Coordinates of C-alpha atoms and ligand atoms in Angstrom, one line a residue:
M1 CA -11.5 65.2 111.6
F2 CA -8.9 64.7 108.8
G3 CA -5.5 66.3 108.8
L4 CA -5.0 69.1 106.4
M5 CA -1.9 67.9 104.7
Q6 CA -1.5 67.1 101.0
K7 CA -2.7 63.8 99.8
H8 CA 0.4 63.1 97.8
A9 CA 0.6 59.4 96.7
L10 CA 3.8 57.4 97.4
L11 CA 5.0 56.5 93.9
I12 CA 8.1 54.9 92.5
S13 CA 8.3 57.6 89.8
D14 CA 8.9 60.1 92.6
L15 CA 12.0 58.2 93.7
I16 CA 13.6 58.5 90.2
E17 CA 12.5 62.1 89.8
F18 CA 14.0 62.9 93.2
A19 CA 17.3 61.2 92.3
Q20 CA 17.4 63.1 89.0
A21 CA 16.7 66.5 90.5
N22 CA 18.9 66.2 93.6
H23 CA 21.6 63.6 92.8
G24 CA 21.7 63.8 89.0
D25 CA 25.5 63.5 88.7
T26 CA 25.9 60.6 91.2
E27 CA 27.4 57.6 89.5
I28 CA 25.8 54.3 88.6
V29 CA 28.5 51.8 87.8
S30 CA 27.8 48.4 86.2
R31 CA 29.9 45.4 85.2
R32 CA 28.2 44.4 82.1
V33 CA 27.5 41.1 80.4
E34 CA 29.8 42.5 77.7
K35 CA 32.5 42.3 80.5
D36 CA 33.4 46.0 80.5
I37 CA 32.7 48.5 83.2
H38 CA 29.9 50.9 82.3
R39 CA 29.4 54.3 83.9
T40 CA 26.3 56.4 84.0
T41 CA 24.4 58.7 86.4
W42 CA 21.1 59.0 88.2
S43 CA 20.2 61.7 85.7
E44 CA 20.9 59.4 82.7
V45 CA 19.0 56.5 84.3
A46 CA 16.0 58.8 84.9
K47 CA 16.1 60.0 81.3
R48 CA 16.4 56.5 79.8
S49 CA 13.7 55.1 82.2
Q50 CA 11.4 57.8 80.6
K51 CA 12.3 56.5 77.2
V52 CA 11.3 53.0 78.4
A53 CA 7.9 54.3 79.5
H54 CA 7.4 55.8 76.0
A55 CA 8.6 52.6 74.3
L56 CA 6.0 50.6 76.3
D57 CA 3.3 53.1 75.2
A58 CA 4.4 52.7 71.6
K59 CA 3.9 48.9 71.9
N60 CA 0.4 49.5 73.3
V61 CA 1.3 47.8 76.6
A62 CA -1.6 48.7 78.9
R63 CA -1.2 49.8 82.5
G64 CA -1.3 46.8 84.9
E65 CA 0.4 44.5 82.3
R66 CA 3.4 42.5 83.4
I67 CA 6.9 43.1 81.9
A68 CA 9.3 40.4 82.7
T69 CA 13.0 40.7 83.2
L70 CA 15.6 38.0 83.0
A71 CA 18.7 40.1 83.9
W72 CA 21.7 40.6 86.2
N73 CA 22.2 43.7 88.3
G74 CA 23.0 46.6 85.9
Y75 CA 21.9 50.0 84.7
R76 CA 19.5 48.8 82.0
H77 CA 17.7 46.6 84.6
L78 CA 17.6 49.7 86.8
E79 CA 16.0 51.8 84.0
L80 CA 13.4 49.1 83.6
Y81 CA 12.7 49.2 87.4
F82 CA 11.7 52.8 87.1
G83 CA 10.4 53.0 83.6
V84 CA 8.0 50.0 83.9
S85 CA 6.6 50.6 87.4
G86 CA 6.7 54.4 87.1
S87 CA 4.5 54.3 84.0
G88 CA 1.9 52.0 85.7
R89 CA 3.0 48.6 84.4
I90 CA 4.2 45.8 86.6
L91 CA 7.8 44.8 86.7
H92 CA 8.1 41.0 87.0
T93 CA 11.7 39.9 87.8
L94 CA 12.4 36.3 86.9
N95 CA 15.0 34.2 88.6
P96 CA 17.2 32.8 85.8
R97 CA 18.4 30.0 88.1
L98 CA 15.0 28.3 88.1
H99 CA 14.4 25.2 86.0
I100 CA 12.9 26.0 82.6
D101 CA 9.6 24.3 83.4
Q102 CA 9.2 26.4 86.5
M103 CA 10.1 29.6 84.6
T104 CA 7.6 28.7 81.9
W105 CA 4.9 28.1 84.5
I106 CA 5.7 31.5 86.2
I107 CA 5.7 33.5 82.9
N108 CA 2.4 31.9 81.8
H109 CA 0.8 32.4 85.2
A110 CA 1.9 36.1 85.2
E111 CA 0.8 36.4 81.6
D112 CA 3.9 38.5 80.8
Q113 CA 3.5 40.7 77.7
V114 CA 7.2 41.7 77.2
L115 CA 10.3 39.9 78.3
C116 CA 13.6 41.8 78.6
F117 CA 16.7 39.7 78.9
D118 CA 20.5 39.8 79.2
L119 CA 22.3 37.9 76.5
S120 CA 23.7 35.5 79.1
F121 CA 20.2 34.0 79.0
A122 CA 19.9 33.8 75.2
A123 CA 19.7 29.9 75.3
I124 CA 16.9 30.0 77.9
V125 CA 15.0 32.6 75.9
A126 CA 15.3 30.5 72.7
Q127 CA 13.6 27.7 74.7
L128 CA 11.0 29.9 76.3
Q129 CA 9.8 31.5 73.0
S130 CA 7.7 28.5 72.0
L131 CA 6.4 27.9 75.5
C132 CA 5.2 31.3 76.5
P133 CA 2.4 32.5 74.2
T134 CA 1.5 35.6 76.1
V135 CA 4.9 37.2 75.5
R136 CA 4.5 39.5 72.5
H137 CA 7.9 41.2 72.6
W138 CA 11.3 39.8 73.3
I139 CA 13.9 42.5 74.1
A140 CA 17.6 41.8 74.3
L141 CA 19.4 44.1 76.8
C142 CA 22.1 45.2 74.3
D143 CA 22.5 47.3 71.1
A144 CA 21.5 46.2 67.6
S145 CA 25.0 45.2 66.5
T146 CA 25.5 43.0 69.5
L147 CA 22.2 41.3 69.0
A148 CA 23.1 40.6 65.4
Q149 CA 25.9 38.3 66.7
H150 CA 23.2 36.0 68.0
P151 CA 21.5 34.5 65.0
E152 CA 19.9 31.8 67.2
L153 CA 17.7 34.5 68.7
K154 CA 14.6 35.0 66.5
H155 CA 11.9 37.6 66.8
C156 CA 13.9 39.7 69.2
E157 CA 14.8 43.4 69.2
S158 CA 17.6 45.2 70.9
Y159 CA 16.8 47.4 74.0
E160 CA 18.9 50.2 72.7
G161 CA 17.1 50.2 69.3
W162 CA 13.7 49.9 71.1
I163 CA 14.2 52.9 73.4
E164 CA 16.4 55.1 71.1
P165 CA 13.7 57.0 69.1
H166 CA 11.8 58.1 72.2
S167 CA 11.8 61.3 74.3
T168 CA 13.8 61.5 77.6
S169 CA 10.8 63.3 79.2
Y170 CA 7.6 61.5 80.2
D171 CA 4.7 62.7 82.2
W172 CA 4.6 60.1 84.9
P173 CA 1.0 59.2 85.7
E174 CA -0.4 60.1 89.0
L175 CA -1.4 56.6 90.1
D176 CA -3.2 55.5 93.2
E177 CA -0.4 54.6 95.6
N178 CA -1.9 51.1 96.0
T179 CA -1.4 50.4 92.3
A180 CA 0.6 47.2 91.7
S181 CA 4.3 48.0 90.8
S182 CA 6.2 44.7 90.8
L183 CA 5.8 41.0 91.1
C184 CA 8.2 38.3 92.5
Y185 CA 7.5 34.6 92.7
T186 CA 8.7 32.7 95.8
S187 CA 11.0 29.8 95.1
G188 CA 8.4 27.4 96.5
T189 CA 9.9 24.1 97.6
T190 CA 6.5 22.4 97.3
G191 CA 3.7 23.1 94.9
H192 CA 3.7 25.9 92.4
P193 CA 5.6 29.1 93.0
K194 CA 3.4 31.9 94.3
G195 CA 3.5 35.6 93.3
A196 CA 4.0 38.4 95.8
L197 CA 2.5 41.5 94.1
Y198 CA 4.0 44.7 95.6
S199 CA 2.4 48.2 95.3
H200 CA 4.0 51.6 94.9
R201 CA 3.0 52.4 98.5
S202 CA 4.5 49.2 100.0
T203 CA 7.7 49.7 97.9
V204 CA 8.3 53.3 98.9
L205 CA 7.5 52.6 102.6
H206 CA 9.9 49.7 102.5
A207 CA 12.6 51.9 101.0
F208 CA 12.1 54.4 103.8
G209 CA 12.3 51.6 106.3
I210 CA 15.5 50.0 105.0
A211 CA 17.3 53.3 104.6
L212 CA 17.0 54.1 108.4
P213 CA 20.2 54.5 110.4
D214 CA 19.5 51.3 112.5
V215 CA 18.8 49.3 109.4
M216 CA 21.0 49.8 106.3
N217 CA 21.9 53.4 107.2
L218 CA 22.1 54.4 103.5
S219 CA 23.1 58.0 102.5
A220 CA 24.3 60.1 99.7
R221 CA 27.8 59.5 101.0
D222 CA 27.6 55.8 100.4
S223 CA 28.9 53.8 97.5
V224 CA 26.4 50.9 97.6
M225 CA 26.9 47.4 96.0
P226 CA 23.9 45.1 95.9
V227 CA 25.4 41.7 95.3
V228 CA 22.0 40.3 96.0
P229 CA 20.4 40.0 92.6
M230 CA 17.8 42.4 91.3
F231 CA 15.9 39.2 90.3
H232 CA 15.6 38.2 94.0
V233 CA 13.0 40.3 95.8
N234 CA 14.2 43.5 94.1
A235 CA 17.7 43.3 95.4
W236 CA 16.2 43.6 98.9
G237 CA 14.8 47.0 97.9
I238 CA 18.2 48.6 97.5
P239 CA 17.7 50.1 94.0
Y240 CA 14.7 52.1 95.4
A241 CA 16.3 53.1 98.6
A242 CA 19.5 54.2 96.8
A243 CA 17.4 56.5 94.6
M244 CA 15.7 57.8 97.7
V245 CA 18.9 58.8 99.4
G246 CA 21.0 59.5 96.3
A247 CA 23.7 56.9 96.9
K248 CA 26.2 55.8 94.3
L249 CA 25.2 52.3 93.0
V250 CA 27.8 49.7 92.0
M251 CA 26.4 46.6 90.3
P252 CA 28.4 43.5 89.7
G253 CA 26.5 42.1 86.8
P254 CA 27.1 38.4 86.2
A255 CA 30.6 38.3 87.8
L256 CA 29.8 37.1 91.4
D257 CA 33.1 35.2 92.0
G258 CA 35.3 36.4 94.9
E259 CA 37.9 38.0 92.7
S260 CA 35.5 40.1 90.6
V261 CA 33.4 41.2 93.5
Y262 CA 36.6 42.2 95.5
E263 CA 38.0 44.1 92.5
L264 CA 34.8 46.1 92.0
I265 CA 34.5 46.9 95.7
E266 CA 38.0 48.3 95.8
Q267 CA 37.9 50.1 92.5
E268 CA 34.5 51.8 93.2
K269 CA 35.3 52.5 96.8
V270 CA 32.2 50.6 98.0
T271 CA 31.3 51.5 101.5
F272 CA 28.2 49.2 101.9
A273 CA 27.4 45.9 100.3
A274 CA 24.6 43.3 100.6
G275 CA 24.4 39.6 99.8
V276 CA 23.8 36.1 100.9
P277 CA 26.3 34.1 103.0
T278 CA 27.4 31.9 100.1
V279 CA 28.6 34.9 98.0
W280 CA 30.5 36.4 100.9
Q281 CA 32.1 33.0 101.6
M282 CA 33.5 33.1 98.0
L283 CA 34.8 36.6 98.7
L284 CA 36.5 35.7 101.9
N285 CA 38.0 32.5 100.3
H286 CA 39.5 34.8 97.7
M287 CA 40.8 37.4 100.1
S288 CA 42.1 35.3 103.0
P289 CA 45.0 33.4 101.3
K290 CA 46.2 36.5 99.5
G291 CA 46.1 38.7 102.7
L292 CA 43.8 41.2 100.9
R293 CA 42.1 44.1 102.8
F294 CA 39.2 46.5 102.2
A295 CA 40.1 50.1 101.9
H296 CA 36.6 51.6 102.1
L297 CA 34.0 48.9 102.9
R298 CA 32.5 49.6 106.3
R299 CA 29.2 47.7 106.5
T300 CA 27.6 44.7 104.9
V301 CA 24.1 43.3 105.2
I302 CA 24.0 39.5 105.1
G303 CA 20.8 37.6 104.9
G304 CA 18.6 35.2 102.9
S305 CA 19.9 32.3 105.0
A306 CA 21.5 32.2 108.4
C307 CA 24.8 34.0 108.5
P308 CA 27.3 31.8 110.5
P309 CA 28.8 33.6 113.5
S310 CA 32.2 32.7 112.2
M311 CA 31.6 34.9 109.2
I312 CA 30.4 37.8 111.3
S313 CA 33.7 37.6 113.4
A314 CA 35.9 37.1 110.3
F315 CA 34.5 40.3 108.7
K316 CA 34.8 42.2 112.0
N317 CA 38.1 41.0 113.4
E318 CA 40.1 40.4 110.2
Y319 CA 38.6 43.1 107.9
G320 CA 37.1 45.7 110.1
V321 CA 33.7 45.4 108.4
E322 CA 30.5 45.5 110.4
V323 CA 28.1 42.7 109.5
L324 CA 24.4 43.4 109.8
H325 CA 22.5 40.2 110.0
A326 CA 19.1 40.5 108.3
W327 CA 16.0 38.4 107.9
G328 CA 13.3 38.7 105.4
M329 CA 11.3 36.9 102.7
T330 CA 9.7 37.5 99.4
E331 CA 6.3 38.0 101.1
L332 CA 7.9 40.9 103.1
S333 CA 9.3 42.9 100.3
P334 CA 11.7 41.5 101.8
L335 CA 13.1 43.0 104.9
G336 CA 11.6 42.2 108.3
T337 CA 14.4 42.5 110.8
L338 CA 18.0 43.6 111.0
C339 CA 20.5 43.2 113.8
S340 CA 22.1 46.4 115.1
L341 CA 23.1 47.2 118.6
K342 CA 21.3 49.6 120.9
N343 CA 23.1 52.3 122.9
K344 CA 23.2 50.2 126.1
H345 CA 25.0 47.4 124.2
L346 CA 28.0 49.6 123.3
S347 CA 29.6 49.0 126.7
W348 CA 29.1 45.3 126.5
S349 CA 32.1 42.9 126.1
Q350 CA 32.9 41.7 122.6
D351 CA 31.5 38.2 123.5
E352 CA 28.3 39.6 124.8
Q353 CA 27.9 41.8 121.7
M354 CA 28.6 38.8 119.4
A355 CA 25.9 36.8 121.2
L356 CA 23.4 39.4 120.0
L357 CA 24.8 40.1 116.6
I358 CA 24.4 36.5 115.5
K359 CA 20.6 36.9 115.8
Q360 CA 18.4 37.9 112.9
G361 CA 17.7 41.1 114.8
R362 CA 14.9 43.4 115.7
S363 CA 11.8 44.7 113.8
I364 CA 12.1 47.6 111.5
F365 CA 9.3 50.1 112.2
G366 CA 6.5 48.8 110.0
V367 CA 6.9 45.1 110.8
E368 CA 5.2 43.6 113.9
M369 CA 6.2 40.1 115.0
K370 CA 4.8 37.5 117.3
I371 CA 5.6 33.8 117.9
V372 CA 2.9 31.3 118.6
G373 CA 2.7 27.7 119.9
D374 CA 1.2 24.6 118.4
H375 CA -2.3 25.7 119.2
G376 CA -2.0 29.3 118.1
E377 CA -1.3 30.6 121.6
S378 CA 1.1 33.6 121.8
Q379 CA 4.5 32.6 123.2
P380 CA 6.5 34.8 125.6
H381 CA 9.3 37.0 124.3
D382 CA 11.8 35.6 126.7
G383 CA 14.6 34.7 124.2
K384 CA 14.1 31.0 125.1
T385 CA 10.6 29.9 124.0
Y386 CA 10.3 28.8 120.4
G387 CA 7.3 29.5 118.3
D388 CA 6.1 29.9 114.7
L389 CA 6.9 33.4 113.6
Y390 CA 4.0 35.6 112.4
V391 CA 4.3 39.1 111.0
K392 CA 2.2 42.0 109.8
G393 CA 2.7 45.4 108.4
P394 CA 2.3 47.7 105.4
W395 CA 4.9 45.9 103.2
V396 CA 3.8 42.3 104.2
I397 CA 1.7 40.3 101.8
D398 CA -2.1 40.0 102.2
R399 CA -2.9 37.7 99.3
Y400 CA -0.8 35.9 96.6
F401 CA -1.2 37.0 92.9
K402 CA -4.4 35.6 91.4
D403 CA -5.4 33.9 94.7
T404 CA -8.9 34.5 95.9
H405 CA -8.2 33.9 99.6
S406 CA -6.2 36.0 101.9
A407 CA -2.9 34.3 103.0
L408 CA -3.4 35.7 106.5
K409 CA -4.6 34.2 109.8
D410 CA -6.4 36.8 112.0
G411 CA -4.5 39.5 110.1
W412 CA -1.1 37.9 110.5
F413 CA 1.1 36.2 108.0
A414 CA 2.7 32.9 109.0
T415 CA 6.3 33.0 107.8
G416 CA 6.9 29.3 108.1
D417 CA 10.0 30.1 110.2
V418 CA 10.5 29.0 113.8
A419 CA 12.0 31.7 116.1
T420 CA 12.6 33.0 119.6
I421 CA 12.2 36.7 120.5
D422 CA 14.0 38.1 123.5
P423 CA 12.6 40.8 125.8
E424 CA 14.4 43.5 123.9
G425 CA 12.8 42.4 120.6
F426 CA 15.8 40.6 119.1
M427 CA 14.6 37.6 117.0
L428 CA 16.6 34.5 116.4
I429 CA 15.5 32.1 113.6
T430 CA 16.1 28.5 114.7
D431 CA 14.7 26.7 111.6
R432 CA 12.2 26.6 108.8
S433 CA 9.3 24.9 110.5
K434 CA 9.6 21.9 108.2
D435 CA 13.3 21.5 109.1
V436 CA 12.9 21.5 112.9
I437 CA 14.5 18.5 114.5
K438 CA 12.5 17.0 117.4
S439 CA 14.5 14.7 119.6
G440 CA 12.8 13.1 122.6
G441 CA 10.2 15.9 122.6
E442 CA 12.9 18.6 122.6
W443 CA 13.7 20.9 119.7
I444 CA 17.2 21.1 118.2
S445 CA 18.0 24.0 116.0
S446 CA 19.5 22.8 112.7
I447 CA 20.9 26.3 112.2
E448 CA 22.8 26.2 115.5
I449 CA 24.3 22.8 114.6
E450 CA 25.3 24.1 111.1
N451 CA 26.9 27.3 112.5
I452 CA 29.1 25.2 114.8
A453 CA 30.2 22.9 112.0
V454 CA 31.2 25.8 109.7
A455 CA 33.2 27.4 112.5
H456 CA 35.6 24.5 112.2
P457 CA 38.5 25.5 110.0
S458 CA 38.2 22.3 107.8
V459 CA 34.5 22.8 107.0
A460 CA 33.3 24.7 103.9
M461 CA 29.6 24.0 104.2
A462 CA 27.3 22.1 106.5
A463 CA 23.6 21.1 106.6
C464 CA 21.9 19.5 109.6
I465 CA 19.0 17.1 109.0
G466 CA 16.8 15.2 111.3
M467 CA 16.8 11.4 110.8
P468 CA 14.1 9.0 112.0
H469 CA 15.1 7.3 115.3
P470 CA 13.2 4.4 117.0
K471 CA 13.5 5.9 120.5
W472 CA 14.0 9.6 120.1
D473 CA 11.7 10.2 117.0
E474 CA 14.5 12.1 115.3
R475 CA 18.2 12.6 115.8
P476 CA 20.4 15.2 114.0
V477 CA 23.1 14.2 111.5
V478 CA 25.3 16.8 109.9
V479 CA 26.2 16.6 106.2
V480 CA 29.5 18.3 105.5
V481 CA 31.6 19.5 102.6
K482 CA 35.2 19.8 103.6
R483 CA 37.5 22.6 102.5
A484 CA 39.9 21.8 99.7
Q485 CA 42.8 19.7 101.0
A486 CA 41.3 19.6 104.5
D487 CA 41.8 16.5 106.6
L488 CA 38.9 16.0 109.0
S489 CA 37.4 12.9 110.6
K490 CA 33.9 12.3 111.9
E491 CA 35.3 11.9 115.4
E492 CA 37.2 15.2 115.2
L493 CA 34.1 17.1 114.1
L494 CA 31.9 15.6 116.8
A495 CA 34.5 16.4 119.5
F496 CA 34.4 20.0 118.2
Y497 CA 30.7 20.2 119.4
K498 CA 31.6 19.4 123.0
G499 CA 30.9 22.3 125.3
K500 CA 29.2 24.3 122.5
V501 CA 25.8 22.6 122.8
A502 CA 24.1 20.3 125.3
S503 CA 25.5 16.8 124.8
W504 CA 22.1 15.4 123.6
Q505 CA 22.1 18.0 120.8
I506 CA 25.4 16.8 119.4
P507 CA 24.7 15.1 116.0
D508 CA 24.7 11.3 115.9
D509 CA 26.7 11.2 112.7
V510 CA 28.7 13.1 110.2
I511 CA 28.3 12.4 106.5
F512 CA 31.0 13.8 104.2
V513 CA 29.8 14.8 100.7
E514 CA 31.4 16.5 97.7
S515 CA 28.7 19.2 97.5
I516 CA 25.4 20.3 99.0
P517 CA 22.6 21.2 96.5
L518 CA 21.7 24.8 96.5
G519 CA 18.4 26.3 95.3
A520 CA 17.8 29.2 92.9
T521 CA 18.4 31.8 95.6
G522 CA 21.5 30.2 97.1
K523 CA 19.7 28.4 100.0
M524 CA 20.6 24.8 100.9
L525 CA 18.0 22.5 99.5
K526 CA 17.2 20.3 102.4
T527 CA 14.5 18.4 100.5
R528 CA 17.2 17.3 98.0
I529 CA 19.6 16.5 100.8
R530 CA 16.9 14.2 102.4
E531 CA 16.4 12.5 99.0
M532 CA 20.2 12.0 98.7
L533 CA 20.1 10.3 102.1
A534 CA 17.0 8.1 101.4
D535 CA 19.0 4.9 102.0
Y536 CA 20.9 6.2 105.0
R537 CA 20.4 4.6 108.4
L538 CA 21.5 6.1 111.7
P539 CA 24.3 4.2 113.6
L540 CA 22.3 2.8 116.5
Ligands
LIG601 P1 12.8 33.9 100.2 O1 11.4 34.3 100.1 O2 13.3 33.1 99.0 O3 13.7 35.1 100.3 O4 13.1 33.0 101.5 C1 12.7 33.5 102.7 C2 13.2 32.5 103.8 O5 14.6 32.5 103.8 C3 12.8 32.9 105.2 O6 11.5 32.5 105.5 C4 13.8 32.2 106.0 O7 13.5 30.8 106.2 C5 15.1 32.3 105.2 N1 15.9 33.4 105.6 C6 16.0 34.6 105.2 N2 16.9 35.3 105.9 C7 17.4 34.5 106.8 C8 18.4 34.6 107.9 N3 19.1 35.7 108.1 N4 18.6 33.5 108.7 C9 17.9 32.4 108.5 N5 17.0 32.2 107.5 C10 16.8 33.2 106.7

């Protein structure tokens, strides 16, 4: 027997309609490429996203076609989020930090029809134009007079001119909730990038999931700043969840340096922010020497790569800001887990709480996790046994875009991460499976070794790599960027490890470098670090 409730599809257009009807005057603030601060409201974003839908109709872009964006976080990008997906087209967010060859490959693979771009990327677009034959329309996210100042851009039209003639009211189609809504390619360290194709259903369910109190705890009382880019897994779903709860949105545009982010947080009374550790490190580096404080910021979600415990304590103890460590990936829309305490942990000591808070956290309802051993056998959730992390749920990928085979193994998606899960469900990522260091048959967590290094006051960044060893197979070395003017010797850093890990886990060597290569999403590129160390030999 079926239930007798309405079969109302979960659609992205419902999110923007809801925000317009219930939170119409709530502000959307953007720092623009033009460098000024722009203010609008959910109501205006809703109206202009309907103009976008009409403008796509006028260009005869069929449902299911891909519309690419090459843009920072800002109101025009937000309008495209709702206008493109709401009208049944697929929003394809491109990462501008990728190499031009990779970007070309992705656009051609996605067969994008329209490409909307911020003027910061004019030079990239000028190159792409001859390389991407499927793109019929190039739209610059600005007005006509600003575009006129860029004579190097040919065959482009301005976004404002494009949407201007159209009505602010559009009959959003009643799509099947499993209709594709947006597309993101994974950075792919090996082989070609792969596309994760989200649906309206998966996106709306993910928005419900991340807004929950034990996750991001988003509400209409929040002023929310996604520092995480809208071109990286839909800014972790925050634009959708903000519309769902009617939060104020504050978008930093291209200015991601510590000073600009701090200014905007204070000026717009931001209560909740989200970003990767490297961006927060820039913020703390700006604030610490000047003795600056936050007046309103209460919570921040940090994820994308492991958040060092030293950063969690700095936010908490020096700035009174709660850090919520989160884990996810493109294939998970992206959120899988987030670390927040349970009632019984509230009476624990600071140290006991910290030991939990450094973990990547527990499952959000909707994401099931398991860890498995080398032969596929399930491993115990005892907080000690490592295993390959597998997940499943309604916002987890089944199959990559244009692939004929499912990406799943017995219904589970292999994340490529290695983790432990404790009896209470708290998961700790110890490594990407390809970065695991195996020394004498025992595993050493490169993340743990890196976290200890960056807790040293003279260390700005650290990457731990396994190096071939004749007796132990592999031994860890730590590649370190010192803080400006810091004086630190190899011996001092190695001594710092004593008592913090077992003695056999202490790295064999410290290699000081000027910088560590980062990928397009701000993660350390261990493949490149290994290439840099091709001629390196361990001290034996
Ligand atoms: P991406 O799909 O580019 O977002 O990358 C996903 C990968 O980033 C995951 O599979 C993890 O290896 C890594 N990652 C994301 N969040 C964390 C975290 N909090 N701690 C450690 N690794 C993380």
